[in-house]
Amino acid sequence: MSSQTQAEEESIYTDAFVGRNSWNGREPNMLLLNAGEGRFIEVGVAFGLAGTKDGRGMAVADFDLDGDVDYAVNNYEAFAELWDNQVGNQRPWLAIRLRGQAPNTEAVGALIRVHTGERIQTRLVGVGSGYA
């Protein structure tokens, strides 16, 4: 696995993208959808994300600021790709902009916890992991 999204607390996990980082360059990337109770379903083929490009790193963000998660994938010996989530946002969402003190103005290392009903969602601000 070259990259995956940050795990949430209390055995609740986000969806995951797996760049295969293969030896032969023909291993398809995978997108794993959280099915609950620690189970994941591979949906990369169904969503058209599983091509044979050799994904080496990934960044997850709401690149177009529409409230859903998009994926940027850095491929080995191929152009990088931006997978824009076009499903549409059907749920409430929250955007947070962190500002750190110089020299850490991007607040790297910050831990964000959001309490939503009975769930606690946690994210860690990080940089420099993988090729993305």
Short mmCIF file of C-alpha atoms in Angstrom, two decimals:
data_model
loop_
_atom_site.label_atom_id
_atom_site.label_comp_id
_atom_site.label_asym_id
_atom_site.label_seq_id
_atom_site.Cartn_x
_atom_site.Cartn_y
_atom_site.Cartn_z
CA MET A 1 0.00 0.00 0.00
CA SER A 2 1.42 3.36 -0.91
CA SER A 3 -1.19 5.46 0.86
CA GLN A 4 -4.54 5.42 2.60
CA THR A 5 -6.71 7.87 4.48
CA GLN A 6 -6.34 8.44 8.23
CA ALA A 7 -8.27 6.00 10.43
CA GLU A 8 -10.93 7.46 12.66
CA GLU A 9 -11.36 6.67 16.35
CA GLU A 10 -13.47 3.91 17.90
CA SER A 11 -13.08 1.40 15.04
CA ILE A 12 -14.76 3.71 12.53
CA TYR A 13 -12.64 3.97 9.39
CA THR A 14 -12.76 6.26 6.39
CA ASP A 15 -12.72 4.95 2.84
CA ALA A 16 -9.27 4.03 1.54
CA PHE A 17 -7.40 4.28 -1.74
CA VAL A 18 -4.65 1.74 -2.34
CA GLY A 19 -1.95 2.52 -4.89
CA ARG A 20 -0.47 -0.86 -5.67
CA ASN A 21 3.17 0.23 -6.09
CA SER A 22 3.69 -2.95 -8.07
CA TRP A 23 6.86 -4.51 -9.42
CA ASN A 24 5.44 -5.12 -12.89
CA GLY A 25 3.42 -1.89 -13.20
CA ARG A 26 0.19 -3.70 -14.07
CA GLU A 27 -1.44 -4.01 -10.67
CA PRO A 28 -4.69 -2.00 -10.65
CA ASN A 29 -5.25 0.64 -8.01
CA MET A 30 -8.11 -0.06 -5.59
CA LEU A 31 -10.72 2.12 -3.92
CA LEU A 32 -12.09 0.53 -0.75
CA LEU A 33 -15.46 1.78 0.47
CA ASN A 34 -16.21 1.52 4.18
CA ALA A 35 -18.99 -1.07 4.59
CA GLY A 36 -19.05 -0.75 8.39
CA GLU A 37 -18.02 -3.14 11.16
CA GLY A 38 -14.40 -3.20 9.94
CA ARG A 39 -15.33 -4.40 6.42
CA PHE A 40 -14.42 -2.75 3.12
CA ILE A 41 -15.75 -3.29 -0.41
CA GLU A 42 -13.52 -2.78 -3.46
CA VAL A 43 -15.31 -0.32 -5.78
CA GLY A 44 -12.44 1.06 -7.88
CA VAL A 45 -13.46 -0.86 -10.99
CA ALA A 46 -17.12 0.21 -10.72
CA PHE A 47 -16.12 3.88 -10.32
CA GLY A 48 -13.53 3.78 -13.11
CA LEU A 49 -10.60 4.39 -10.77
CA ALA A 50 -8.81 1.07 -10.98
CA GLY A 51 -6.89 1.47 -14.26
CA THR A 52 -3.51 -0.13 -14.73
CA LYS A 53 -1.50 3.01 -14.00
CA ASP A 54 0.98 2.33 -11.23
CA GLY A 55 -0.27 4.62 -8.42
CA ARG A 56 2.49 5.54 -5.97
CA GLY A 57 0.97 8.22 -3.79
CA MET A 58 -2.32 9.92 -3.10
CA ALA A 59 -3.65 13.14 -1.59
CA VAL A 60 -7.23 13.32 -0.34
CA ALA A 61 -8.99 16.68 -0.14
CA ASP A 62 -12.04 18.57 -1.29
CA PHE A 63 -10.14 20.13 -4.20
CA ASP A 64 -13.20 21.79 -5.78
CA LEU A 65 -14.72 22.90 -2.44
CA ASP A 66 -18.09 21.23 -3.03
CA GLY A 67 -18.23 19.25 0.22
CA ASP A 68 -17.13 15.81 -1.01
CA VAL A 69 -13.78 14.02 -1.06
CA ASP A 70 -11.67 14.09 -4.23
CA TYR A 71 -8.46 12.14 -4.88
CA ALA A 72 -5.18 13.21 -6.52
CA VAL A 73 -3.00 10.25 -7.48
CA ASN A 74 0.66 10.38 -8.47
CA ASN A 75 1.47 7.59 -10.94
CA TYR A 76 4.83 6.06 -11.75
CA GLU A 77 5.89 6.78 -15.35
CA ALA A 78 2.49 8.36 -16.12
CA PHE A 79 0.78 11.69 -15.55
CA ALA A 80 -0.77 12.45 -12.18
CA GLU A 81 -4.58 12.24 -12.07
CA LEU A 82 -7.26 14.17 -10.22
CA TRP A 83 -10.37 12.13 -9.52
CA ASP A 84 -13.14 14.66 -8.95
CA ASN A 85 -16.01 13.17 -6.98
CA GLN A 86 -19.13 13.91 -9.05
CA VAL A 87 -21.57 11.93 -6.91
CA GLY A 88 -22.76 15.10 -5.24
CA ASN A 89 -22.84 15.94 -1.59
CA GLN A 90 -26.01 14.71 0.09
CA ARG A 91 -24.90 15.31 3.69
CA PRO A 92 -23.96 18.27 5.84
CA TRP A 93 -20.24 19.00 5.78
CA LEU A 94 -17.75 21.15 7.63
CA ALA A 95 -14.70 22.99 6.31
CA ILE A 96 -11.98 24.04 8.74
CA ARG A 97 -9.03 26.31 7.96
CA LEU A 98 -6.19 26.04 10.43
CA ARG A 99 -3.58 28.73 10.90
CA GLY A 100 -0.41 27.98 12.80
CA GLN A 101 2.31 30.21 14.15
CA ALA A 102 5.45 30.83 12.05
CA PRO A 103 7.29 28.83 10.90
CA ASN A 104 4.47 26.22 11.01
CA THR A 105 1.83 28.39 9.34
CA GLU A 106 -0.01 25.34 7.91
CA ALA A 107 -0.55 23.86 11.41
CA VAL A 108 1.21 20.59 10.56
CA GLY A 109 0.74 18.16 13.44
CA ALA A 110 -2.61 19.63 14.52
CA LEU A 111 -5.23 17.13 15.65
CA ILE A 112 -8.86 17.93 14.84
CA ARG A 113 -11.73 16.15 16.58
CA VAL A 114 -15.34 16.72 15.60
CA HIS A 115 -18.15 15.27 17.73
CA THR A 116 -21.19 14.44 15.57
CA GLY A 117 -23.92 12.76 17.53
CA GLU A 118 -22.47 9.49 18.83
CA ARG A 119 -19.44 9.58 16.52
CA ILE A 120 -16.08 11.22 16.95
CA GLN A 121 -14.23 11.97 13.72
CA THR A 122 -10.51 12.64 13.98
CA ARG A 123 -8.01 13.99 11.46
CA LEU A 124 -4.33 14.75 11.78
CA VAL A 125 -2.74 17.44 9.61
CA GLY A 126 0.35 15.94 8.02
CA VAL A 127 2.72 16.39 5.08
CA GLY A 128 5.50 14.49 3.39
CA SER A 129 4.12 10.97 3.29
CA GLY A 130 4.57 9.04 0.05
CA TYR A 131 4.89 10.48 -3.45
CA ALA A 132 1.74 12.63 -3.59
#
